[in-house]
CSV table of C-alpha atoms in Angstrom, one decimal:
chain,number,residue,atom,x,y,z
A,1,MET,CA,0.1,0.1,0.0
A,2,LYS,CA,2.8,2.5,1.0
A,3,SER,CA,4.6,1.4,-2.1
A,4,PHE,CA,1.6,2.1,-4.4
A,5,LEU,CA,1.1,5.7,-2.7
A,6,ARG,CA,4.9,6.3,-3.3
A,7,THR,CA,4.7,5.0,-7.1
A,8,ASN,CA,1.3,7.1,-7.3
A,9,ASN,CA,2.8,10.2,-5.8
A,10,VAL,CA,5.6,10.2,-8.3
A,11,SER,CA,3.1,9.7,-11.4
A,12,ILE,CA,1.3,12.8,-10.0
A,13,LEU,CA,4.5,14.8,-9.6
A,14,TRP,CA,5.5,13.9,-13.1
A,15,SER,CA,2.1,14.8,-14.6
A,16,CYS,CA,1.9,18.2,-12.7
A,17,MET,CA,5.6,18.9,-14.3
A,18,LEU,CA,4.6,17.9,-17.6
A,19,VAL,CA,1.5,20.5,-17.3
A,20,ILE,CA,3.8,23.1,-16.2
A,21,ALA,CA,6.3,22.6,-19.1
A,22,THR,CA,3.2,22.5,-21.5
A,23,VAL,CA,2.3,26.0,-20.2
A,24,VAL,CA,6.0,27.1,-20.2
A,25,LEU,CA,6.2,26.1,-23.9
A,26,ASN,CA,3.2,27.6,-24.7
A,27,VAL,CA,4.1,30.9,-23.4
A,28,THR,CA,7.5,30.9,-24.8
A,29,SER,CA,6.2,30.1,-28.2
A,30,ALA,CA,3.7,33.1,-27.7
A,31,SER,CA,6.6,35.3,-27.0
A,32,GLY,CA,8.3,34.7,-30.3
A,33,GLN,CA,11.2,32.4,-29.1
A,34,ILE,CA,12.1,28.9,-30.5
A,35,ARG,CA,8.9,26.8,-30.4
A,36,ARG,CA,9.0,23.1,-28.9
A,37,GLN,CA,5.6,22.3,-30.7
A,38,PRO,CA,4.1,22.6,-34.0
A,39,PHE,CA,3.0,25.9,-35.2
A,40,SER,CA,0.0,24.4,-36.6
A,41,SER,CA,-0.9,23.1,-33.1
A,42,LEU,CA,-1.6,26.6,-32.0
A,43,THR,CA,-5.1,28.3,-31.7
A,44,LYS,CA,-5.6,31.0,-34.3
A,45,PRO,CA,-5.6,33.6,-31.6
A,46,GLU,CA,-2.2,32.2,-30.5
A,47,GLN,CA,-0.8,32.3,-34.2
A,48,LYS,CA,-2.0,35.9,-34.5
A,49,ARG,CA,-0.3,36.9,-31.1
A,50,LEU,CA,3.0,35.1,-32.5
A,51,TRP,CA,3.2,37.0,-35.7
A,52,LYS,CA,2.4,40.1,-34.2
A,53,SER,CA,5.3,39.5,-31.6
A,54,ARG,CA,7.6,38.5,-34.5
A,55,VAL,CA,6.5,41.9,-36.6
A,56,GLU,CA,7.2,43.9,-33.6
A,57,ARG,CA,10.5,42.6,-33.1
A,58,ALA,CA,11.4,43.1,-36.8
A,59,ASN,CA,10.4,46.7,-36.3
A,60,ARG,CA,12.7,47.0,-33.2
A,61,VAL,CA,15.6,45.5,-35.5
A,62,LEU,CA,14.9,48.1,-38.3
A,63,LYS,CA,14.8,51.0,-35.7
A,64,GLY,CA,18.3,49.7,-34.5
A,65,ILE,CA,16.7,49.0,-31.0
A,66,ASP,CA,17.4,45.4,-31.2
A,67,GLU,CA,20.8,44.4,-32.5
A,68,SER,CA,20.5,40.8,-32.5
A,69,LYS,CA,19.1,40.3,-36.0
A,70,THR,CA,19.9,41.9,-39.1
A,71,LYS,CA,17.9,44.0,-41.2
A,72,ASP,CA,17.6,41.5,-44.0
A,73,TRP,CA,16.1,39.1,-41.2
A,74,ALA,CA,13.6,41.7,-40.2
A,75,ILE,CA,12.4,42.4,-43.9
A,76,ASN,CA,12.0,38.8,-44.4
A,77,VAL,CA,9.9,38.4,-41.3
A,78,LEU,CA,7.9,41.1,-42.4
A,79,GLU,CA,7.3,39.6,-45.9
A,80,THR,CA,6.5,36.3,-44.3
A,81,ALA,CA,4.0,37.8,-42.1
A,82,VAL,CA,2.1,39.3,-44.9
A,83,THR,CA,2.2,35.9,-46.8
A,84,GLU,CA,1.3,33.8,-43.8
A,85,ASP,CA,-0.9,35.8,-41.7
A,86,SER,CA,-2.0,38.7,-44.0
A,87,SER,CA,-0.6,41.0,-41.2
A,88,ALA,CA,-1.6,44.7,-41.8
A,89,LEU,CA,0.9,45.6,-39.3
A,90,ALA,CA,3.6,44.1,-41.4
A,91,MET,CA,2.4,45.7,-44.5
A,92,ASN,CA,2.6,49.1,-42.9
A,93,SER,CA,5.9,48.5,-41.6
A,94,LEU,CA,7.1,47.4,-45.1
A,95,GLY,CA,5.6,50.8,-46.4
A,96,ILE,CA,7.7,52.7,-43.9
A,97,ALA,CA,10.8,50.6,-45.0
A,98,TYR,CA,10.5,51.3,-48.5
A,99,LEU,CA,9.7,55.0,-47.8
A,100,GLN,CA,12.9,55.5,-45.8
A,101,GLY,CA,15.2,52.8,-47.6
A,102,ASN,CA,15.7,50.9,-44.5
A,103,GLY,CA,16.8,47.4,-45.1
A,104,VAL,CA,15.4,47.6,-48.7
A,105,LYS,CA,16.2,50.0,-51.6
A,106,ALA,CA,14.0,53.3,-51.2
A,107,ASP,CA,11.1,53.1,-53.5
A,108,SER,CA,8.1,55.7,-52.8
A,109,ILE,CA,5.9,53.8,-55.6
A,110,ARG,CA,6.1,50.4,-53.4
A,111,ALA,CA,5.7,52.4,-50.3
A,112,VAL,CA,2.5,53.9,-51.5
A,113,SER,CA,1.4,50.2,-52.6
A,114,TRP,CA,2.2,48.6,-49.0
A,115,PHE,CA,0.4,51.6,-47.4
A,116,GLU,CA,-2.8,51.1,-49.5
A,117,ARG,CA,-2.6,47.3,-48.7
A,118,ALA,CA,-2.3,47.9,-44.9
A,119,GLY,CA,-5.2,50.2,-45.0
A,120,GLN,CA,-7.6,47.8,-46.9
A,121,HIS,CA,-6.6,45.2,-44.4
A,122,GLY,CA,-7.7,47.4,-41.4
A,123,TYR,CA,-4.5,49.4,-40.5
A,124,ALA,CA,-6.1,52.9,-40.3
A,125,TYR,CA,-3.0,54.8,-39.7
A,126,ALA,CA,-1.7,53.5,-42.9
A,127,TYR,CA,-3.8,56.1,-44.3
A,128,TYR,CA,-2.3,58.8,-42.4
A,129,HIS,CA,1.0,57.9,-43.8
A,130,LEU,CA,-0.5,58.2,-47.2
A,131,GLY,CA,-2.3,61.3,-46.6
A,132,ALA,CA,0.9,63.0,-45.2
A,133,LEU,CA,2.9,61.9,-48.3
A,134,TYR,CA,0.5,63.8,-50.7
A,135,ARG,CA,-0.2,66.6,-48.2
A,136,PHE,CA,3.3,67.6,-47.6
A,137,ALA,CA,5.1,66.3,-51.0
A,138,MET,CA,7.3,64.1,-48.8
A,139,TYR,CA,9.8,61.5,-50.2
A,140,GLY,CA,9.6,62.8,-53.9
A,141,VAL,CA,6.0,62.6,-53.9
A,142,GLU,CA,4.2,65.2,-55.9
A,143,GLN,CA,1.8,67.2,-53.7
A,144,ASN,CA,-1.8,66.6,-54.3
A,145,PHE,CA,-4.2,67.8,-51.8
A,146,LYS,CA,-7.3,66.2,-53.1
A,147,LYS,CA,-5.6,62.6,-52.8
A,148,ALA,CA,-4.3,63.7,-49.2
A,149,TYR,CA,-8.0,64.6,-48.4
A,150,ASP,CA,-9.4,61.4,-49.6
A,151,TYR,CA,-6.6,59.4,-47.8
A,152,PHE,CA,-7.1,61.4,-44.5
A,153,SER,CA,-11.1,60.7,-45.0
A,154,LEU,CA,-10.5,56.9,-45.4
A,155,GLY,CA,-8.5,56.7,-42.1
A,156,ALA,CA,-11.1,59.0,-40.2
A,157,GLU,CA,-13.7,56.5,-41.4
A,158,LYS,CA,-11.7,53.7,-39.9
A,159,GLY,CA,-11.2,55.5,-36.7
A,160,SER,CA,-7.7,57.2,-36.7
A,161,THR,CA,-7.9,60.1,-34.5
A,162,ASP,CA,-5.1,61.6,-36.3
A,163,CYS,CA,-6.8,61.4,-39.6
A,164,MET,CA,-10.0,63.0,-38.2
A,165,TYR,CA,-8.0,65.8,-37.2
A,166,VAL,CA,-6.1,66.5,-40.4
A,167,LYS,CA,-9.3,65.8,-42.3
A,168,GLY,CA,-10.7,68.8,-40.2
A,169,MET,CA,-8.0,71.1,-40.8
A,170,MET,CA,-8.2,70.6,-44.6
A,171,LEU,CA,-12.0,71.1,-44.3
A,172,TYR,CA,-11.2,74.3,-42.0
A,173,LYS,CA,-8.8,75.8,-44.7
A,174,GLY,CA,-10.3,74.3,-47.9
A,175,THR,CA,-7.3,72.5,-49.1
A,176,GLY,CA,-8.1,69.6,-51.4
A,177,CYS,CA,-11.9,70.0,-50.7
A,178,HIS,CA,-14.6,72.3,-50.1
A,179,GLN,CA,-13.9,74.9,-47.2
A,180,ASN,CA,-16.7,74.0,-44.5
A,181,TYR,CA,-16.2,75.0,-40.9
A,182,THR,CA,-19.2,73.0,-39.8
A,183,GLU,CA,-17.8,69.7,-41.2
A,184,ALA,CA,-14.3,70.6,-39.8
A,185,PHE,CA,-15.9,71.4,-36.3
A,186,GLN,CA,-17.5,67.8,-36.3
A,187,CYS,CA,-14.3,66.1,-37.2
A,188,PHE,CA,-12.5,68.0,-34.3
A,189,LYS,CA,-15.3,67.0,-32.0
A,190,ASP,CA,-14.9,63.2,-33.1
A,191,ALA,CA,-11.3,63.4,-32.3
A,192,SER,CA,-11.6,65.3,-29.0
A,193,GLU,CA,-13.6,62.3,-27.6
A,194,LYS,CA,-10.1,60.6,-27.4
A,195,ARG,CA,-8.6,63.7,-25.7
A,196,HIS,CA,-6.7,64.8,-28.9
A,197,ARG,CA,-4.9,68.0,-27.8
A,198,PRO,CA,-4.9,69.8,-31.3
A,199,SER,CA,-8.5,69.0,-31.7
A,200,LEU,CA,-9.7,70.4,-28.4
A,201,TYR,CA,-7.6,73.4,-29.4
A,202,MET,CA,-9.3,73.9,-32.5
A,203,ILE,CA,-12.8,73.3,-31.1
A,204,GLY,CA,-11.9,76.2,-28.8
A,205,LEU,CA,-11.0,78.4,-31.9
A,206,CYS,CA,-14.3,77.5,-33.6
A,207,TYR,CA,-16.3,78.6,-30.5
A,208,ARG,CA,-14.0,81.7,-30.2
A,209,ASN,CA,-14.3,83.0,-33.6
A,210,GLY,CA,-18.0,81.5,-34.4
A,211,TYR,CA,-16.4,79.3,-37.1
A,212,GLY,CA,-19.0,76.4,-37.9
A,213,VAL,CA,-20.7,76.8,-34.8
A,214,GLY,CA,-22.2,79.7,-32.5
A,215,THR,CA,-19.9,82.0,-31.0
A,216,ASP,CA,-19.5,81.1,-27.2
A,217,SER,CA,-16.6,82.5,-25.2
A,218,ASP,CA,-17.3,80.1,-22.0
A,219,LEU,CA,-17.2,76.9,-24.1
A,220,ALA,CA,-14.1,78.5,-26.1
A,221,THR,CA,-12.2,78.9,-22.9
A,222,GLU,CA,-13.3,75.7,-21.7
A,223,TYR,CA,-11.7,73.7,-24.6
A,224,LEU,CA,-8.7,76.0,-24.8
A,225,TYR,CA,-8.1,75.1,-21.1
A,226,ARG,CA,-8.5,71.4,-21.5
A,227,SER,CA,-5.9,71.5,-24.3
A,228,ALA,CA,-3.6,73.5,-22.5
A,229,MET,CA,-3.8,71.2,-19.5
A,230,LEU,CA,-2.7,68.5,-21.5
A,231,GLY,CA,0.3,70.4,-22.5
A,232,TYR,CA,-0.7,72.1,-25.8
A,233,ARG,CA,1.2,75.3,-26.2
A,234,ASP,CA,-0.7,76.7,-29.0
A,235,ALA,CA,-4.0,76.7,-26.5
A,236,LYS,CA,-1.8,78.5,-23.9
A,237,GLU,CA,-0.9,81.2,-26.4
A,238,GLU,CA,-4.7,81.6,-27.5
A,239,LEU,CA,-5.8,81.9,-23.8
A,240,GLU,CA,-3.5,85.0,-23.6
A,241,ARG,CA,-4.8,86.9,-26.6
A,242,PRO,CA,-7.5,89.4,-25.7
A,243,ASN,CA,-9.3,89.1,-29.0
A,244,PRO,CA,-10.5,86.5,-31.4
A,245,GLU,CA,-9.0,86.6,-34.9
A,246,ASN,CA,-11.9,88.2,-36.7
A,247,TYR,CA,-12.5,91.0,-34.1
A,248,LEU,CA,-11.6,93.6,-37.0
A,249,GLU,CA,-15.2,93.1,-38.6
A,250,ASN,CA,-16.5,95.3,-35.8
A,251,LEU,CA,-13.8,97.9,-36.4
A,252,TYR,CA,-14.1,98.6,-40.0
A,253,THR,CA,-17.4,100.1,-40.5
A,254,ASP,CA,-16.3,103.0,-43.1
A,255,GLY,CA,-17.0,100.8,-46.2
A,256,ASN,CA,-13.5,101.5,-47.5
A,257,ILE,CA,-12.4,97.9,-47.1
A,258,PRO,CA,-14.8,95.0,-48.1
A,259,ASP,CA,-16.4,93.0,-45.3
A,260,GLU,CA,-15.9,89.9,-47.3
A,261,MET,CA,-13.4,88.7,-49.8
A,262,PRO,CA,-14.6,90.1,-53.1
A,263,GLN,CA,-15.1,87.7,-56.2
A,264,ILE,CA,-12.6,89.0,-58.6
A,265,SER,CA,-13.6,88.7,-62.4
A,266,PRO,CA,-10.7,89.7,-64.4
A,267,THR,CA,-11.8,92.4,-66.9
A,268,VAL,CA,-8.8,94.9,-68.1
A,269,ASN,CA,-10.3,98.0,-69.5
A,270,ASP,CA,-6.8,99.4,-70.5
A,271,THR,CA,-3.7,97.0,-70.4
A,272,SER,CA,-1.5,100.2,-70.3
A,273,LEU,CA,-2.5,100.7,-66.7
A,274,ILE,CA,-0.5,97.7,-65.6
A,275,ALA,CA,2.6,99.8,-65.7
A,276,GLY,CA,2.9,102.3,-62.9
A,277,CYS,CA,3.5,103.1,-59.3
A,278,TYR,CA,0.2,102.0,-57.1
A,279,HIS,CA,-0.7,102.7,-53.3
A,280,GLY,CA,-3.5,101.3,-51.5
A,281,TYR,CA,-4.0,98.4,-49.0
A,282,LEU,CA,-4.0,94.5,-48.7
A,283,ALA,CA,-6.6,92.9,-46.7
A,284,THR,CA,-6.4,89.5,-45.2
A,285,TYR,CA,-9.5,87.3,-44.6
A,286,ASP,CA,-10.3,84.1,-42.7
A,287,TRP,CA,-10.1,80.8,-44.7
A,288,SER,CA,-14.0,81.2,-45.8
A,289,GLY,CA,-13.3,84.8,-46.9
A,290,LYS,CA,-16.2,85.9,-44.9
A,291,TYR,CA,-14.4,87.5,-42.1
A,292,LEU,CA,-11.9,90.5,-42.2
A,293,ILE,CA,-8.7,89.5,-40.0
A,294,GLY,CA,-6.1,91.9,-41.0
A,295,GLU,CA,-5.0,94.9,-43.2
A,296,LYS,CA,-1.9,96.8,-44.0
A,297,PRO,CA,-0.6,99.5,-46.4
A,298,MET,CA,0.4,98.2,-49.7
A,299,SER,CA,2.4,99.8,-52.7
A,300,MET,CA,3.5,98.3,-55.9
A,301,ILE,CA,5.8,99.6,-58.7
A,302,VAL,CA,5.1,97.5,-62.0
A,303,ARG,CA,7.2,97.8,-65.1
A,304,LYS,CA,6.1,95.9,-68.2
A,305,LYS,CA,8.0,94.8,-71.4
A,306,GLY,CA,5.8,92.6,-73.5
A,307,ALA,CA,4.4,89.8,-71.4
A,308,GLU,CA,7.2,90.1,-68.7
A,309,VAL,CA,6.7,92.1,-65.8
A,310,THR,CA,9.2,93.3,-63.2
A,311,GLY,CA,8.8,95.6,-60.1
A,312,GLN,CA,8.7,95.7,-56.4
A,313,MET,CA,5.8,95.2,-53.8
A,314,VAL,CA,5.8,97.0,-50.5
A,315,LEU,CA,3.8,95.3,-47.7
A,316,GLY,CA,3.9,97.4,-44.7
A,317,THR,CA,7.7,98.3,-44.4
A,318,ASP,CA,8.9,95.2,-46.2
A,319,THR,CA,10.0,95.4,-49.8
A,320,VAL,CA,10.0,92.6,-52.3
A,321,PRO,CA,11.4,92.5,-55.8
A,322,PHE,CA,9.7,90.2,-58.2
A,323,THR,CA,9.6,89.2,-61.6
A,324,ALA,CA,6.3,87.8,-63.3
A,325,ASN,CA,4.6,86.8,-66.7
A,326,LEU,CA,1.2,88.5,-67.7
A,327,THR,CA,-1.1,85.9,-68.9
A,328,GLU,CA,-4.1,86.2,-71.4
A,329,ASP,CA,-6.5,85.6,-68.6
A,330,ASN,CA,-5.2,88.7,-66.7
A,331,ARG,CA,-3.1,87.0,-64.2
A,332,LEU,CA,0.6,87.7,-63.0
A,333,ASP,CA,2.5,84.5,-62.4
A,334,PHE,CA,5.2,85.2,-60.5
A,335,MET,CA,8.7,83.6,-61.4
A,336,SER,CA,10.7,85.0,-58.4
A,337,GLY,CA,9.7,86.8,-55.2
A,338,SER,CA,9.4,85.8,-51.5
A,339,LEU,CA,8.4,87.7,-48.2
A,340,LYS,CA,8.2,87.1,-44.7
A,341,MET,CA,5.2,88.1,-42.5
A,342,ASN,CA,4.1,87.5,-39.0
A,343,ASP,CA,1.2,85.3,-38.3
A,344,ARG,CA,-1.2,85.2,-35.3
A,345,TYR,CA,-0.5,81.5,-34.9
A,346,THR,CA,3.2,81.5,-35.3
A,347,THR,CA,5.5,82.3,-32.5
A,348,SER,CA,8.6,81.1,-33.8
A,349,GLY,CA,9.3,84.2,-35.9
A,350,ALA,CA,7.8,85.3,-39.2
A,351,VAL,CA,6.4,82.9,-41.9
A,352,LYS,CA,8.3,82.8,-45.4
A,353,TYR,CA,5.9,82.9,-48.3
A,354,ARG,CA,6.5,82.5,-52.0
A,355,LEU,CA,4.6,84.8,-54.3
A,356,THR,CA,2.4,82.6,-56.4
A,357,ASN,CA,0.3,84.7,-58.6
A,358,VAL,CA,-2.1,87.8,-58.7
A,359,LEU,CA,-5.7,87.6,-60.3
A,360,TYR,CA,-6.5,91.1,-61.1
A,361,ASP,CA,-8.8,93.6,-63.0
A,362,VAL,CA,-8.0,97.2,-63.9
A,363,TRP,CA,-10.4,100.2,-64.1
A,364,ASN,CA,-10.7,103.8,-63.4
A,365,GLU,CA,-6.9,104.2,-62.6
A,366,LYS,CA,-7.1,101.3,-60.0
A,367,ILE,CA,-6.0,98.0,-59.9
A,368,ARG,CA,-7.6,95.3,-57.6
A,369,GLY,CA,-7.3,91.7,-57.2
A,370,ARG,CA,-6.3,88.7,-55.2
A,371,LEU,CA,-2.8,88.0,-54.0
A,372,ASN,CA,-2.0,84.3,-53.7
A,373,LEU,CA,0.8,83.3,-51.5
A,374,TYR,CA,2.3,79.8,-50.7
A,375,SER,CA,3.5,79.1,-47.3
A,376,LEU,CA,6.9,77.5,-47.5
A,377,SER,CA,6.8,76.0,-43.9
A,378,GLN,CA,3.3,74.8,-43.9
A,379,LYS,CA,3.4,73.8,-47.5
A,380,GLU,CA,0.1,75.3,-48.4
A,381,PRO,CA,-1.7,78.3,-49.9
A,382,GLU,CA,-2.2,81.1,-47.5
A,383,ARG,CA,-5.5,82.8,-46.5
A,384,PRO,CA,-7.4,84.9,-49.1
A,385,MET,CA,-5.7,88.3,-49.6
A,386,PHE,CA,-7.6,91.2,-51.3
A,387,PHE,CA,-5.8,94.4,-52.5
A,388,GLU,CA,-7.0,97.6,-54.0
A,389,LEU,CA,-4.2,100.0,-55.4
A,390,LYS,CA,-4.6,103.5,-57.1
A,391,ARG,CA,-2.2,104.5,-59.8
A,392,ASP,CA,0.1,107.3,-59.2
A,393,GLY,CA,2.1,107.3,-62.5
A,394,MET,CA,5.3,105.8,-63.5
A,395,GLN,CA,7.5,107.2,-60.7
A,396,THR,CA,9.8,105.5,-58.2
A,397,LEU,CA,9.0,104.8,-54.7
A,398,LEU,CA,11.8,107.2,-53.7
A,399,GLN,CA,9.8,110.0,-55.7
A,400,GLN,CA,6.5,109.0,-54.3
A,401,ASP,CA,8.1,109.3,-50.6
A,402,ASN,CA,9.5,112.7,-51.5
A,403,LYS,CA,6.0,113.8,-52.3
A,404,ASN,CA,4.5,112.4,-49.5
A,405,ASN,CA,7.1,113.4,-47.0
A,406,ILE,CA,6.0,113.5,-43.2
A,407,ALA,CA,7.7,114.4,-40.0
A,408,ILE,CA,6.9,112.8,-36.9
A,409,MET,CA,8.0,114.1,-33.4
A,410,PRO,CA,9.1,112.6,-31.1
A,411,ASN,CA,9.9,109.2,-32.3
A,412,PRO,CA,10.2,107.2,-30.2
A,413,PHE,CA,7.5,108.6,-28.1
A,414,GLU,CA,5.8,107.8,-24.7
A,415,LYS,CA,2.1,109.1,-24.9
A,416,SER,CA,1.8,111.4,-27.9
A,417,PHE,CA,3.6,112.3,-31.1
A,418,THR,CA,2.9,115.3,-33.6
A,419,ILE,CA,2.7,114.6,-37.4
A,420,ASN,CA,3.7,117.3,-39.8
A,421,LEU,CA,2.7,116.7,-43.6
A,422,GLU,CA,1.9,118.5,-46.8
A,423,LEU,CA,-1.5,117.9,-48.5
A,424,GLN,CA,-1.8,118.3,-52.1
A,425,GLU,CA,-5.6,119.2,-51.8
A,426,SER,CA,-8.6,119.5,-49.1
A,427,SER,CA,-9.5,116.1,-48.1
A,428,PRO,CA,-10.8,113.9,-45.1
A,429,VAL,CA,-7.8,112.4,-43.1
A,430,LYS,CA,-7.6,109.3,-41.3
A,431,VAL,CA,-4.8,107.9,-39.0
A,432,ARG,CA,-4.3,104.1,-38.4
A,433,ILE,CA,-1.6,102.3,-36.5
A,434,PHE,CA,-0.9,98.6,-37.5
A,435,ASN,CA,1.2,96.2,-35.2
A,436,VAL,CA,3.9,94.1,-36.7
A,437,ASN,CA,1.3,91.1,-37.5
A,438,GLY,CA,-0.7,93.6,-39.8
A,439,ILE,CA,-3.4,94.0,-37.4
A,440,MET,CA,-4.9,97.4,-36.9
A,441,VAL,CA,-4.7,98.4,-33.0
A,442,TRP,CA,-5.8,102.2,-33.2
A,443,GLN,CA,-7.6,104.5,-35.5
A,444,GLN,CA,-8.9,108.1,-35.6
A,445,ASP,CA,-10.6,110.3,-38.2
A,446,TYR,CA,-9.4,113.9,-38.2
A,447,GLY,CA,-12.1,115.2,-40.4
A,448,GLN,CA,-11.7,117.5,-43.6
A,449,GLN,CA,-8.3,119.2,-43.6
A,450,ASN,CA,-7.2,122.0,-45.9
A,451,SER,CA,-4.6,121.9,-48.5
A,452,GLY,CA,-1.1,122.8,-47.4
A,453,ALA,CA,0.7,122.3,-44.3
A,454,CYS,CA,-1.2,119.9,-41.8
A,455,GLN,CA,-0.4,119.2,-38.4
A,456,LEU,CA,-2.1,116.3,-36.4
A,457,ILE,CA,-1.4,115.2,-32.8
A,458,VAL,CA,-1.9,111.6,-32.1
A,459,ASN,CA,-2.3,110.0,-28.8
A,460,PRO,CA,-2.8,106.2,-29.4
A,461,ALA,CA,-3.7,103.9,-26.5
A,462,ILE,CA,-1.3,101.1,-27.6
A,463,LYS,CA,1.3,99.0,-25.8
A,464,PRO,CA,5.2,99.5,-26.1
A,465,GLY,CA,6.5,98.3,-29.4
A,466,ARG,CA,7.1,98.9,-33.0
A,467,TYR,CA,4.2,99.9,-35.2
A,468,VAL,CA,3.4,101.1,-38.7
A,469,LEU,CA,1.7,104.3,-39.0
A,470,ASN,CA,-0.7,104.9,-42.0
A,471,ILE,CA,-2.3,108.0,-43.1
A,472,MET,CA,-5.0,108.4,-45.8
A,473,ALA,CA,-5.8,111.9,-47.2
A,474,GLY,CA,-7.8,111.6,-50.6
A,475,ILE,CA,-5.2,110.8,-53.2
A,476,GLN,CA,-2.3,110.8,-50.8
A,477,ILE,CA,-1.2,107.8,-48.8
A,478,PHE,CA,1.5,108.4,-46.0
A,479,HIS,CA,3.4,105.5,-44.0
A,480,SER,CA,6.2,105.4,-41.6
A,481,LEU,CA,7.5,103.4,-38.7
A,482,VAL,CA,6.9,104.8,-35.1
A,483,VAL,CA,8.1,103.3,-31.8
A,484,LYS,CA,6.3,103.5,-28.4
A,485,GLU,CA,8.3,103.4,-25.4
A,486,GLY,CA,7.3,103.4,-21.8
A,487,GLY,CA,4.1,101.4,-20.2
A,488,ALA,CA,0.9,100.6,-21.7
A,489,GLN,CA,-1.8,103.2,-21.6
């Protein structure tokens, strides 16, 4: 009896050890190490876990995190995972490898093919890679906003938060699709449910400006605060700004500048008017073209020789030389010319833009139209810009400045300064001051002034800093830099 018990205990002990060994072998297999049992004996979920583990290890090898295997081994694992398991993760990884030339020869066409296969097999983020390729013209892929928008839309449908956000931004700006704040807002709302910081920020902007939703300062502050608390710097900066971006619509009430971006129908009554010296203004609108968000003085000298046009453009105090071709459909296509401008949402310095073209029409000694710029940092067209300039004749800017000389005393100033100028004719006079971002911060009408010597006393309630002074007096436009010192008023 005792012998039987001893024998039975030994059998039980060996059985327990076999069970433990079997479990260990299964765990070891699932971890991606050498299997001690046939792969076919694993369940389908276990096989999936094993392939995922192998693909993840291959990715670590390609990233240089795991140096125990070669990149050739990693590529082979990814290709086998695709063949044996239809692994969408492996397809996406192969797309990245071909895009970067990591372990294989760089090939953007094959990369696009792998990303498309990954997306079709359920890997939503592959559509983000595809969208980014065409949105930002990366790795030699030609920029195509329409394709980018379509890919981001597919990724958004499959649940990619980043795709939801970028799709919303493209709708917000109208790049590759129709411009629609309401649809953009919904994309941001969908992404914000996953605590996506940029989307929370954009919802705050929409509520603050009334873009796609009713204006609500309380909700704007709530969403901006939530984004800021998650560490999003842009949200913190927006909370510190005193006004929304479209606050100017309540300041410009004299009708000189259109409330909305005008539709330009190029009709040139006299093509000789293209040559000359022009002075006026440049107005910037929001992405929908319905709200005025900025305005600055603008001058342009145009010299024409056949279809070739040369000259210089002055925006505020920045002078931009350019060369362009005059097309049959009344468009100036710039061949050279770039400028830097400060942007409300860019704190790391001025944004550099490339002059793209001008769509214009000329009548009554005036030239008006749309100035199209392309942001070299964001790789996208800039907001709608409308200009209206009056022709002064074929004279240089220096000659124009001599005619429109002004004296400002003192400059820099603390509280007020005096302007002395010479008026060619009796006319109403308006003084406006713009900050470095092209935003008007102060204005005052001085009523009808007689021709000849004119003196104006200006006492602007502005913060210390550098500003552009702009004076409109009938056919004359004066501009100068002014600097305020001391405390804010």
